[in-house]
CSV table of C-alpha atoms and ligand atoms in Angstrom, one decimal:
chain,number,residue,atom,x,y,z
A,1189,UNK,CA,58.6,38.2,-8.4
A,1190,UNK,CA,58.4,39.7,-4.9
A,1191,UNK,CA,59.8,37.0,-2.6
A,1192,UNK,CA,58.5,38.7,0.5
A,1193,UNK,CA,61.7,38.0,2.6
A,1194,UNK,CA,62.9,41.6,3.0
A,1195,UNK,CA,63.7,42.2,6.7
A,1196,UNK,CA,63.3,38.5,7.6
A,1197,UNK,CA,66.1,36.9,9.5
A,1198,UNK,CA,67.9,33.9,7.9
A,1199,UNK,CA,70.3,31.4,9.5
A,1200,UNK,CA,72.7,30.0,6.8
A,1201,UNK,CA,75.1,27.2,7.8
A,1202,UNK,CA,78.0,26.2,5.6
A,1203,UNK,CA,78.0,29.8,4.6
A,1204,UNK,CA,81.7,30.5,4.2
A,1205,UNK,CA,82.0,29.2,0.6
A,1206,UNK,CA,80.3,27.3,-2.2
A,1207,UNK,CA,76.6,26.8,-2.3
A,1208,UNK,CA,76.0,28.0,1.3
A,1209,UNK,CA,77.8,31.3,0.6
A,1210,UNK,CA,75.8,31.8,-2.6
A,1211,UNK,CA,72.6,31.3,-0.7
A,1212,UNK,CA,73.7,33.9,1.9
A,1213,UNK,CA,74.6,36.4,-0.9
A,1214,UNK,CA,71.3,35.8,-2.7
A,1215,UNK,CA,69.2,36.2,0.5
A,1216,UNK,CA,71.1,39.4,1.4
A,1217,UNK,CA,70.5,40.7,-2.1
A,1218,UNK,CA,66.7,40.1,-1.5
A,1219,UNK,CA,66.9,42.2,1.7
A,1220,UNK,CA,67.0,39.4,4.2
A,1221,UNK,CA,69.1,39.8,7.4
A,1222,UNK,CA,71.6,36.9,7.3
A,1223,UNK,CA,73.4,35.1,10.2
A,1224,UNK,CA,76.3,33.1,8.8
A,1225,UNK,CA,77.8,29.9,10.3
A,1226,UNK,CA,80.7,27.8,9.2
A,1227,UNK,CA,84.1,26.7,10.6
A,1228,UNK,CA,86.3,29.5,9.2
A,1229,UNK,CA,86.2,32.7,11.3
A,1230,UNK,CA,88.2,34.6,8.7
A,1231,UNK,CA,86.1,33.8,5.7
A,1232,UNK,CA,82.9,34.4,7.6
A,1233,UNK,CA,84.1,37.8,8.9
A,1234,UNK,CA,85.1,38.8,5.4
A,1235,UNK,CA,81.8,37.7,3.9
A,1236,UNK,CA,79.7,39.5,6.7
A,1237,UNK,CA,81.8,42.7,6.1
A,1238,UNK,CA,81.3,42.5,2.4
A,1239,UNK,CA,77.5,42.0,2.8
A,1240,UNK,CA,77.3,45.0,5.1
A,1241,UNK,CA,79.2,47.1,2.7
A,1242,UNK,CA,76.5,46.2,0.1
A,1243,UNK,CA,73.8,47.5,2.5
A,1244,UNK,CA,72.8,44.2,4.1
A,1245,UNK,CA,72.5,43.3,7.7
A,1246,UNK,CA,74.8,40.4,8.5
A,1247,UNK,CA,76.5,38.8,11.4
A,1248,UNK,CA,78.4,35.5,11.9
A,1249,UNK,CA,79.6,32.8,14.3
A,1250,UNK,CA,82.4,30.3,13.6
A,1251,UNK,CA,81.3,26.9,14.7
A,1252,UNK,CA,82.0,23.2,13.9
A,1253,UNK,CA,78.5,21.7,13.7
A,1254,UNK,CA,79.9,18.2,14.3
A,1255,UNK,CA,80.4,19.2,17.9
A,1256,UNK,CA,77.2,18.5,19.8
A,1257,UNK,CA,77.4,21.7,21.8
A,1258,UNK,CA,77.9,23.9,18.7
A,1259,UNK,CA,74.2,24.0,17.7
A,1260,UNK,CA,73.1,25.6,21.0
A,1261,UNK,CA,75.7,28.3,20.7
A,1262,UNK,CA,74.6,28.9,17.1
A,1263,UNK,CA,70.9,29.1,18.1
A,1264,UNK,CA,71.7,31.5,20.9
A,1265,UNK,CA,73.7,33.8,18.7
A,1266,UNK,CA,71.3,33.7,15.8
A,1267,UNK,CA,68.3,34.4,18.1
A,1268,UNK,CA,70.2,37.4,19.5
A,1269,UNK,CA,70.6,38.7,16.0
A,1270,UNK,CA,66.9,38.3,15.2
A,1271,UNK,CA,63.9,35.9,15.1
A,1272,UNK,CA,65.0,33.3,12.6
A,1273,UNK,CA,62.3,32.5,10.0
A,1274,UNK,CA,64.5,31.2,7.2
A,1275,UNK,CA,67.0,28.3,7.7
A,1276,UNK,CA,69.4,27.0,5.1
A,1277,UNK,CA,70.8,23.8,6.5
A,1278,UNK,CA,74.1,22.9,4.9
A,1279,UNK,CA,77.5,21.4,5.9
A,1280,UNK,CA,80.3,19.9,3.9
A,1281,UNK,CA,80.0,16.5,2.2
A,1282,UNK,CA,81.4,13.4,3.9
A,1283,UNK,CA,84.5,11.6,2.6
A,1284,UNK,CA,84.1,9.1,-0.3
A,1285,UNK,CA,84.0,5.4,0.3
A,1286,UNK,CA,82.4,2.1,-0.7
A,1287,UNK,CA,79.5,0.7,1.3
A,1288,UNK,CA,81.2,-2.7,1.8
A,1289,UNK,CA,84.4,-1.0,3.2
A,1290,UNK,CA,83.2,1.7,5.5
A,1291,UNK,CA,83.1,0.8,9.2
A,1292,UNK,CA,80.8,2.0,12.0
A,1293,UNK,CA,83.0,5.0,13.0
A,1294,UNK,CA,82.8,6.4,9.5
A,1295,UNK,CA,79.0,6.0,9.5
A,1296,UNK,CA,78.7,7.6,12.9
A,1297,UNK,CA,80.9,10.5,11.9
A,1298,UNK,CA,79.0,11.2,8.7
A,1299,UNK,CA,75.7,11.0,10.6
A,1300,UNK,CA,77.1,13.5,13.0
A,1301,UNK,CA,78.1,15.8,10.2
A,1302,UNK,CA,75.1,15.6,7.8
A,1303,UNK,CA,72.1,14.6,9.9
A,1304,UNK,CA,72.4,15.5,13.6
A,1305,UNK,CA,73.3,19.2,13.2
A,1306,UNK,CA,70.2,19.6,11.1
A,1307,UNK,CA,68.0,18.0,13.8
A,1308,UNK,CA,69.5,20.0,16.6
A,1309,UNK,CA,69.1,23.3,14.7
A,1310,UNK,CA,65.6,22.6,13.5
A,1311,UNK,CA,64.4,21.6,17.0
A,1312,UNK,CA,65.8,24.9,18.3
A,1313,UNK,CA,64.2,27.0,15.5
A,1314,UNK,CA,60.8,25.4,15.1
A,1315,UNK,CA,59.1,26.8,18.3
A,1316,UNK,CA,59.8,30.4,17.1
A,1317,UNK,CA,58.7,29.6,13.5
A,1318,UNK,CA,55.5,27.9,14.7
A,1319,UNK,CA,54.7,30.8,17.1
A,1320,UNK,CA,55.1,33.3,14.3
A,1321,UNK,CA,53.1,31.2,11.8
A,1322,UNK,CA,55.9,31.3,9.3
A,1323,UNK,CA,59.0,29.4,8.6
A,1324,UNK,CA,61.1,28.1,5.8
A,1325,UNK,CA,63.6,25.2,6.2
A,1326,UNK,CA,65.7,24.2,3.2
A,1327,UNK,CA,68.4,21.6,3.4
A,1328,UNK,CA,71.1,21.2,0.8
A,1329,UNK,CA,71.4,17.5,0.0
A,1330,UNK,CA,72.6,16.0,-3.3
A,1331,UNK,CA,71.4,14.4,-6.5
A,1332,UNK,CA,72.5,11.2,-4.8
A,1333,UNK,CA,69.2,11.1,-3.0
A,1334,UNK,CA,67.6,10.4,-6.4
A,1335,UNK,CA,70.3,8.2,-7.8
A,1336,UNK,CA,73.2,7.0,-5.5
A,1337,UNK,CA,76.6,7.9,-6.7
A,1338,UNK,CA,79.4,5.3,-6.9
A,1339,UNK,CA,82.0,5.5,-4.1
A,1340,UNK,CA,79.9,8.0,-2.1
A,1341,UNK,CA,78.1,5.5,0.2
A,1342,UNK,CA,78.0,7.8,3.2
A,1343,UNK,CA,76.4,10.7,1.3
A,1344,UNK,CA,74.0,8.3,-0.6
A,1345,UNK,CA,72.6,6.7,2.6
A,1346,UNK,CA,72.6,9.5,5.1
A,1347,UNK,CA,71.1,12.2,2.8
A,1348,UNK,CA,68.4,9.7,1.9
A,1349,UNK,CA,67.8,9.5,5.7
A,1350,UNK,CA,67.6,13.3,5.9
A,1351,UNK,CA,65.1,13.2,3.1
A,1352,UNK,CA,62.9,10.9,5.1
A,1353,UNK,CA,63.2,13.2,8.1
A,1354,UNK,CA,62.3,16.3,6.1
A,1355,UNK,CA,59.3,14.6,4.5
A,1356,UNK,CA,58.0,13.5,7.9
A,1357,UNK,CA,58.6,16.9,9.5
A,1358,UNK,CA,57.0,18.8,6.6
A,1359,UNK,CA,53.7,17.0,7.3
A,1360,UNK,CA,53.9,17.7,11.0
A,1361,UNK,CA,54.5,21.4,10.7
A,1362,UNK,CA,52.7,22.4,7.5
A,1363,UNK,CA,49.6,23.7,9.3
A,1364,UNK,CA,51.8,26.2,11.1
A,1365,UNK,CA,53.0,28.0,8.0
A,1366,UNK,CA,56.3,26.2,8.1
A,1367,UNK,CA,57.6,24.5,4.9
A,1368,UNK,CA,60.5,22.0,4.7
A,1369,UNK,CA,62.2,21.2,1.4
A,1370,UNK,CA,65.6,20.1,0.1
A,1371,UNK,CA,67.6,21.4,-2.8
A,1372,UNK,CA,69.7,18.7,-4.4
A,1373,UNK,CA,72.6,20.0,-6.4
A,1374,UNK,CA,74.2,18.1,-9.3
A,1375,UNK,CA,77.8,18.9,-10.2
A,1376,UNK,CA,78.3,22.5,-9.1
A,1377,UNK,CA,81.6,24.4,-9.5
A,1378,UNK,CA,82.6,25.1,-6.0
A,1379,UNK,CA,86.0,24.9,-4.2
A,1380,UNK,CA,85.2,21.4,-3.0
A,1381,UNK,CA,84.5,20.1,-6.5
A,1382,UNK,CA,87.5,21.9,-7.9
A,1383,UNK,CA,89.8,20.2,-5.3
A,1384,UNK,CA,88.1,16.8,-5.8
A,1385,UNK,CA,88.7,17.1,-9.6
A,1386,UNK,CA,92.3,18.2,-9.1
A,1387,UNK,CA,92.9,15.1,-6.9
A,1388,UNK,CA,91.3,12.9,-9.4
A,1389,UNK,CA,93.4,14.3,-12.2
A,1390,UNK,CA,96.5,13.7,-10.2
A,1391,UNK,CA,95.5,10.2,-9.3
A,1392,UNK,CA,94.7,9.3,-12.9
A,1393,UNK,CA,97.7,11.2,-14.4
A,1394,UNK,CA,95.3,13.3,-16.6
A,1395,UNK,CA,95.1,17.0,-17.2
A,1396,UNK,CA,92.5,18.7,-15.1
A,1397,UNK,CA,90.5,19.7,-18.2
A,1398,UNK,CA,90.1,16.0,-19.1
A,1399,UNK,CA,88.3,15.4,-15.8
A,1400,UNK,CA,86.0,18.4,-16.3
A,1401,UNK,CA,85.3,17.2,-19.9
A,1402,UNK,CA,84.4,13.7,-18.7
A,1403,UNK,CA,81.8,15.1,-16.3
A,1404,UNK,CA,80.5,17.7,-18.6
A,1405,UNK,CA,79.8,15.2,-21.3
A,1406,UNK,CA,77.4,13.4,-18.9
A,1407,UNK,CA,75.4,16.6,-18.3
A,1408,UNK,CA,72.9,17.6,-20.9
A,1409,UNK,CA,73.6,21.3,-20.2
A,1410,UNK,CA,77.2,20.6,-21.1
A,1411,UNK,CA,78.7,22.3,-18.0
A,1412,UNK,CA,78.8,22.3,-14.3
A,1413,UNK,CA,76.3,24.3,-12.4
A,1414,UNK,CA,77.1,27.6,-10.7
A,1415,UNK,CA,76.5,28.0,-7.0
A,1416,UNK,CA,74.2,30.9,-7.7
A,1417,UNK,CA,72.0,28.7,-9.8
A,1418,UNK,CA,71.5,26.3,-6.9
A,1419,UNK,CA,71.0,29.2,-4.5
A,1420,UNK,CA,68.3,30.7,-6.7
A,1421,UNK,CA,66.2,27.6,-6.1
A,1422,UNK,CA,66.8,27.6,-2.4
A,1423,UNK,CA,65.9,31.3,-2.1
A,1424,UNK,CA,62.7,30.8,-4.1
A,1425,UNK,CA,61.6,28.0,-1.7
A,1426,UNK,CA,62.2,30.4,1.2
A,1427,UNK,CA,59.9,33.1,-0.2
A,1428,UNK,CA,56.3,33.7,0.7
A,1429,UNK,CA,55.1,32.7,-2.8
A,1430,UNK,CA,56.4,29.1,-2.2
A,1431,UNK,CA,54.0,28.7,0.8
A,1432,UNK,CA,52.2,25.7,-0.7
A,1433,UNK,CA,55.5,23.8,-1.7
A,1434,UNK,CA,56.7,21.5,1.0
A,1435,UNK,CA,58.1,18.0,1.7
A,1436,UNK,CA,60.0,17.8,-1.6
A,1437,UNK,CA,63.5,17.5,-3.1
A,1438,UNK,CA,64.2,20.0,-5.9
A,1439,UNK,CA,67.1,19.1,-8.1
A,1440,UNK,CA,69.4,21.6,-9.9
A,1441,UNK,CA,71.6,19.4,-12.1
A,1442,UNK,CA,71.6,20.7,-15.7
A,1443,UNK,CA,69.4,17.7,-16.8
A,1444,UNK,CA,71.9,15.1,-15.5
A,1445,UNK,CA,69.4,12.7,-13.9
A,1446,UNK,CA,67.2,10.7,-16.2
A,1447,UNK,CA,64.3,10.0,-13.8
A,1448,UNK,CA,60.9,11.4,-14.5
A,1449,UNK,CA,60.2,12.4,-10.9
B,1436,LIG,P1,82.0,23.3,0.2
B,1436,LIG,O1,82.8,22.2,0.8
B,1436,LIG,O2,82.5,24.2,-0.8
B,1436,LIG,O3,81.3,24.2,1.4
B,1436,LIG,C1,80.8,23.6,2.5
B,1436,LIG,C2,80.5,24.6,3.6
B,1436,LIG,O4,80.1,23.9,4.8
B,1436,LIG,C3,81.7,25.5,4.0
B,1436,LIG,O5,81.3,26.7,4.3
B,1436,LIG,C4,82.3,24.8,5.2
B,1436,LIG,O6,83.0,25.6,6.1
B,1436,LIG,C5,81.0,24.3,5.8
B,1436,LIG,N1,81.2,23.2,6.7
B,1436,LIG,C6,81.7,22.0,6.4
B,1436,LIG,N2,81.7,21.2,7.5
B,1436,LIG,C7,81.2,21.9,8.5
B,1436,LIG,C8,81.0,21.7,9.9
B,1436,LIG,N3,81.3,20.6,10.5
B,1436,LIG,N4,80.5,22.7,10.7
B,1436,LIG,C9,80.1,23.9,10.1
B,1436,LIG,N5,80.3,24.2,8.8
B,1436,LIG,C10,80.8,23.2,8.0
B,1436,LIG,O7,80.7,22.5,-0.4
B,1436,LIG,P2,79.7,22.8,-1.6
B,1436,LIG,O8,80.3,22.3,-2.8
B,1436,LIG,O9,79.3,24.2,-1.5
B,1436,LIG,O10,78.5,21.8,-1.2
B,1436,LIG,C11,77.6,22.1,-0.2
B,1436,LIG,C12,76.9,20.8,0.1
B,1436,LIG,O11,76.2,20.3,-1.1
B,1436,LIG,C13,77.8,19.7,0.6
B,1436,LIG,O12,77.2,18.9,1.6
B,1436,LIG,C14,78.1,18.9,-0.6
B,1436,LIG,O13,78.4,17.6,-0.3
B,1436,LIG,C15,76.7,19.0,-1.3
B,1436,LIG,N6,76.8,18.8,-2.7
B,1436,LIG,C16,77.6,19.5,-3.5
B,1436,LIG,C17,77.7,19.2,-4.9
B,1436,LIG,C18,78.7,20.0,-5.7
B,1436,LIG,O14,78.8,19.6,-6.9
B,1436,LIG,N7,79.3,21.1,-5.3
B,1436,LIG,C19,77.0,18.2,-5.4
B,1436,LIG,C20,76.1,17.5,-4.6
B,1436,LIG,C21,76.0,17.8,-3.3
């Protein structure tokens, strides 16, 4: 399928590793020009260089999106790179915690990490997308928006809020050729998950393989997802053939969730 994104400019946040990186690689492989954002300058520089060596156009900016001023710097640098038509909105997950235990500071910090950066960036990107009559916004959320996960109260609640935002926004901008969707990963083998599992193994005094086995047994596919498998869904949603698909959450979880919809 021709995705029609060759030559289009993409802004990818959380691009230094994991799912964000996989999206950046997949977009570049499809011929998009990619602007990479995350906190780690070294990793971003190495990825941008590697993408250019493979013939792609890529640039980067290291920024911590929890800082209110960072979004404006990102927007300026991305616009200087090209007119952004594709946006992958992604940052790292918040710390674990139970709803009854977390205090206002933790909630505020998680809102500033998962929600506000997306709003700031979208507000900066939308005028250009609307003027050009084309835009694709895809947030990486979590299967937790369909079924809350124990001990992840911050993620469960704030990503549900982001889902309400994207649904509302999608209806406001649909007539301008701009779509807004979310991709919700299930367990996906990234550095974050590997380190979470390692910590869990240590805490429980179990071998690492036992933690993997326990999770894999709950997934009908019998394994964790690969970042590229989540990225493929995001990149499809950014293509021109997905023009009539908007306001939805698309899950990539190996069959983990039992819900019909
Ligand atoms: P990861 O931790 O491996 O990568 C996160 C990326 O976001 C990194 O590039 C990091 O530098 C960047 N980032 C984090 N905080 C940032 C900040 N303040 N400013 C700028 N960049 C920042 O995570 P991942 O496993 O690739 O997951 C991506 C998203 O999907 C996360 O929000 C995660 O919670 C969510 N998710 C992941 C899984 C999974 O199994 N991997 C499952 C459900 C949801």
